[in-house]
Amino acid sequence: MKIILASKNQDKIREIQKILKNTSIELKTFHDIDIPEVEETGVSFVENAILKARSASITTGLPAIADDSGIEVEYINARPGVRSARYSGENATNESNNKKLLKELSGVPHEKRNACYRCVIVFMRFPDDPFPVISTGSWYGVIAEKPIGENGFGYDPIFFLPEFNKTSAQLTDNEKNKISHRALALAGIEEYFDNREK
């Protein structure tokens, strides 16, 4: 089945393609069919994912998959949340977002630095799909005191995983793609397609 992936984030595209590579889904991206940028005006990850999937499906005439994700830190009331990609401003970079979050948590002890990566994946069969498939994933960790590691993207260099004694940016792609918030959310989408094809 041909499906448009409603994202222009190269890191997300690569990660999603790797996770879904053994499925029957033929994933098309903005490299194949141009899709517009969508203003993320929702107050939740679910709302933003639906906005993106609907827009991509309207533009291409294909079913669409969209991701909205981010990181929540308990100590600062689940921020950055849906603003994760733009936390340090409209021209934010991964580095500037990480710096802002570390500055905000300066002096906060380890036991109060709990964080959670969230991901919502939405699959819409057509733009006005009344029953979109919504799958979620959560990945728990702690915000480190400084960036460590070269892999991954986003907040991975400061997302510390106590069970591995590493940040997400120190994991290999294969390790991350088995346990991450995005992998967990995509597993629900895979299950949906597996059941459809039986």
Tab-separated table of C-alpha atoms in Angstrom:
chain	number	residue	atom	x	y	z
A	1	MET	CA	0.000	0.000	0.000
A	2	LYS	CA	1.316	3.453	-0.950
A	3	ILE	CA	1.199	5.877	1.973
A	4	ILE	CA	2.519	9.421	2.198
A	5	LEU	CA	4.607	10.222	5.262
A	6	ALA	CA	3.565	13.700	6.379
A	7	SER	CA	6.955	15.004	7.461
A	8	LYS	CA	9.834	17.066	6.116
A	9	ASN	CA	12.075	16.206	9.069
A	10	GLN	CA	14.864	14.116	7.525
A	11	ASP	CA	15.808	12.505	10.853
A	12	LYS	CA	12.235	11.370	11.505
A	13	ILE	CA	11.847	10.138	7.928
A	14	ARG	CA	15.011	8.018	8.163
A	15	GLU	CA	13.977	6.585	11.527
A	16	ILE	CA	10.421	5.758	10.427
A	17	GLN	CA	11.652	4.198	7.167
A	18	LYS	CA	14.050	1.951	9.105
A	19	ILE	CA	11.392	0.847	11.574
A	20	LEU	CA	8.791	0.105	8.860
A	21	LYS	CA	11.179	-1.436	6.311
A	22	ASN	CA	9.887	-5.002	6.744
A	23	THR	CA	6.204	-4.163	6.340
A	24	SER	CA	3.984	-4.106	3.244
A	25	ILE	CA	3.804	-0.303	3.428
A	26	GLU	CA	5.336	1.577	0.482
A	27	LEU	CA	6.246	4.814	2.164
A	28	LYS	CA	6.314	7.922	-0.018
A	29	THR	CA	7.894	11.131	1.266
A	30	PHE	CA	8.115	14.768	0.240
A	31	HIS	CA	11.068	13.689	-1.945
A	32	ASP	CA	8.536	11.795	-4.102
A	33	ILE	CA	5.528	14.124	-3.865
A	34	ASP	CA	5.669	17.692	-2.633
A	35	ILE	CA	3.622	18.355	0.508
A	36	PRO	CA	3.078	21.699	2.243
A	37	GLU	CA	4.404	22.663	5.659
A	38	VAL	CA	1.627	22.539	8.245
A	39	GLU	CA	1.334	24.994	11.102
A	40	GLU	CA	1.158	22.930	14.282
A	41	THR	CA	-1.647	24.783	16.033
A	42	GLY	CA	-2.882	21.886	18.178
A	43	VAL	CA	-2.454	21.845	21.946
A	44	SER	CA	-1.786	18.094	21.932
A	45	PHE	CA	0.405	15.705	19.967
A	46	VAL	CA	-2.742	13.953	18.684
A	47	GLU	CA	-4.208	17.172	17.242
A	48	ASN	CA	-0.967	18.091	15.486
A	49	ALA	CA	-0.509	14.609	14.007
A	50	ILE	CA	-4.063	14.676	12.624
A	51	LEU	CA	-3.511	18.147	11.110
A	52	LYS	CA	-0.377	16.907	9.328
A	53	ALA	CA	-1.874	13.618	8.113
A	54	ARG	CA	-5.012	15.315	6.810
A	55	SER	CA	-3.038	17.977	4.933
A	56	ALA	CA	-0.750	15.396	3.290
A	57	SER	CA	-3.705	13.224	2.277
A	58	ILE	CA	-5.568	16.204	0.774
A	59	THR	CA	-2.475	17.226	-1.206
A	60	THR	CA	-1.499	13.785	-2.517
A	61	GLY	CA	-4.764	11.832	-2.630
A	62	LEU	CA	-2.988	9.041	-0.719
A	63	PRO	CA	-3.528	7.574	2.743
A	64	ALA	CA	-1.200	9.357	5.160
A	65	ILE	CA	0.913	8.652	8.223
A	66	ALA	CA	1.966	11.529	10.461
A	67	ASP	CA	4.066	11.712	13.589
A	68	ASP	CA	3.996	14.319	16.300
A	69	SER	CA	6.387	13.897	19.139
A	70	GLY	CA	8.349	15.685	21.789
A	71	ILE	CA	9.739	15.531	25.269
A	72	GLU	CA	8.052	16.287	28.590
A	73	VAL	CA	9.934	17.134	31.767
A	74	GLU	CA	7.982	16.639	34.997
A	75	TYR	CA	9.762	19.413	36.914
A	76	ILE	CA	8.636	22.094	34.439
A	77	ASN	CA	5.034	20.919	34.024
A	78	ALA	CA	5.544	18.665	30.984
A	79	ARG	CA	7.345	21.301	28.926
A	80	PRO	CA	8.623	21.530	26.205
A	81	GLY	CA	5.770	19.181	25.116
A	82	VAL	CA	4.228	20.064	21.748
A	83	ARG	CA	6.688	22.981	21.488
A	84	SER	CA	9.710	20.648	21.632
A	85	ALA	CA	10.944	21.345	18.093
A	86	ARG	CA	10.557	25.115	18.541
A	87	TYR	CA	11.409	25.378	22.228
A	88	SER	CA	14.171	27.948	21.797
A	89	GLY	CA	12.320	29.968	19.143
A	90	GLU	CA	11.052	29.736	15.589
A	91	ASN	CA	14.553	29.181	14.172
A	92	ALA	CA	15.428	26.633	16.834
A	93	THR	CA	18.066	23.949	16.302
A	94	ASN	CA	18.555	20.722	18.226
A	95	GLU	CA	21.532	22.324	19.959
A	96	SER	CA	19.714	25.525	20.929
A	97	ASN	CA	16.751	23.538	22.281
A	98	ASN	CA	19.041	21.336	24.359
A	99	LYS	CA	20.889	24.363	25.713
A	100	LYS	CA	17.641	26.067	26.713
A	101	LEU	CA	16.344	22.984	28.506
A	102	LEU	CA	19.632	22.415	30.340
A	103	LYS	CA	19.678	26.065	31.419
A	104	GLU	CA	16.112	25.785	32.694
A	105	LEU	CA	17.071	22.733	34.753
A	106	SER	CA	20.350	24.186	36.026
A	107	GLY	CA	20.801	23.196	39.672
A	108	VAL	CA	17.828	20.798	39.665
A	109	PRO	CA	18.900	17.511	41.320
A	110	HIS	CA	19.012	14.222	39.384
A	111	GLU	CA	15.934	12.788	41.125
A	112	LYS	CA	13.804	15.714	39.901
A	113	ARG	CA	14.931	15.563	36.259
A	114	ASN	CA	12.516	12.809	35.145
A	115	ALA	CA	11.510	13.101	31.513
A	116	CYS	CA	9.437	11.274	28.950
A	117	TYR	CA	9.638	11.227	25.189
A	118	ARG	CA	6.122	11.067	23.701
A	119	CYS	CA	5.113	10.048	20.195
A	120	VAL	CA	1.747	9.920	18.472
A	121	ILE	CA	1.437	8.273	15.054
A	122	VAL	CA	-1.765	8.810	13.093
A	123	PHE	CA	-2.834	6.867	10.008
A	124	MET	CA	-5.652	8.320	7.904
A	125	ARG	CA	-7.155	6.413	4.978
A	126	PHE	CA	-8.395	9.643	3.368
A	127	PRO	CA	-8.621	13.318	4.431
A	128	ASP	CA	-12.011	13.118	6.149
A	129	ASP	CA	-11.399	9.697	7.722
A	130	PRO	CA	-13.863	9.599	10.644
A	131	PHE	CA	-11.878	6.893	12.434
A	132	PRO	CA	-8.135	7.520	12.088
A	133	VAL	CA	-5.789	4.974	13.628
A	134	ILE	CA	-3.975	6.596	16.548
A	135	SER	CA	-1.034	4.855	18.184
A	136	THR	CA	1.097	6.239	21.009
A	137	GLY	CA	4.442	5.502	22.577
A	138	SER	CA	6.179	6.770	25.728
A	139	TRP	CA	9.863	6.385	26.611
A	140	TYR	CA	11.014	7.286	30.107
A	141	GLY	CA	14.373	8.663	31.147
A	142	VAL	CA	16.133	11.499	32.946
A	143	ILE	CA	17.559	14.768	31.623
A	144	ALA	CA	21.359	14.578	31.852
A	145	GLU	CA	23.419	17.542	33.025
A	146	LYS	CA	25.307	17.840	29.732
A	147	PRO	CA	25.014	16.442	26.198
A	148	ILE	CA	26.702	13.063	25.597
A	149	GLY	CA	26.770	11.020	22.382
A	150	GLU	CA	26.713	11.647	18.647
A	151	ASN	CA	23.793	9.532	17.392
A	152	GLY	CA	20.122	10.388	17.179
A	153	PHE	CA	18.623	13.864	17.039
A	154	GLY	CA	16.400	16.201	19.023
A	155	TYR	CA	16.945	15.836	22.745
A	156	ASP	CA	18.743	12.471	22.432
A	157	PRO	CA	22.132	13.777	23.721
A	158	ILE	CA	20.553	14.844	27.036
A	159	PHE	CA	17.971	12.036	27.385
A	160	PHE	CA	19.669	9.679	29.839
A	161	LEU	CA	18.522	6.075	30.186
A	162	PRO	CA	19.447	4.687	33.629
A	163	GLU	CA	18.941	1.051	32.562
A	164	PHE	CA	21.638	1.449	29.872
A	165	ASN	CA	23.759	4.026	31.707
A	166	LYS	CA	23.790	5.923	28.409
A	167	THR	CA	21.973	8.742	26.710
A	168	SER	CA	19.769	7.990	23.732
A	169	ALA	CA	22.493	9.557	21.556
A	170	GLN	CA	24.910	6.832	22.692
A	171	LEU	CA	22.641	4.020	21.482
A	172	THR	CA	22.996	2.493	18.030
A	173	ASP	CA	20.125	3.001	15.584
A	174	ASN	CA	19.144	-0.649	16.011
A	175	GLU	CA	19.059	-0.361	19.808
A	176	LYS	CA	17.045	2.850	19.726
A	177	ASN	CA	14.594	1.598	17.093
A	178	LYS	CA	13.543	-1.298	19.322
A	179	ILE	CA	12.723	0.710	22.433
A	180	SER	CA	12.052	4.350	21.541
A	181	HIS	CA	8.752	6.209	21.814
A	182	ARG	CA	8.544	6.259	18.007
A	183	ALA	CA	9.217	2.521	17.722
A	184	LEU	CA	6.474	1.799	20.270
A	185	ALA	CA	3.970	4.036	18.473
A	186	LEU	CA	4.821	2.537	15.071
A	187	ALA	CA	4.352	-0.972	16.477
A	188	GLY	CA	0.664	-0.139	16.881
A	189	ILE	CA	0.470	0.951	13.237
A	190	GLU	CA	2.224	-2.257	12.130
A	191	GLU	CA	-0.254	-4.302	14.164
A	192	TYR	CA	-3.147	-2.503	12.458
A	193	PHE	CA	-1.815	-3.407	9.013
A	194	ASP	CA	-1.016	-6.987	10.040
A	195	ASN	CA	-4.621	-7.460	11.182
A	196	ARG	CA	-5.982	-5.829	8.012
A	197	GLU	CA	-4.052	-8.233	5.822
A	198	LYS	CA	-5.184	-11.426	7.589
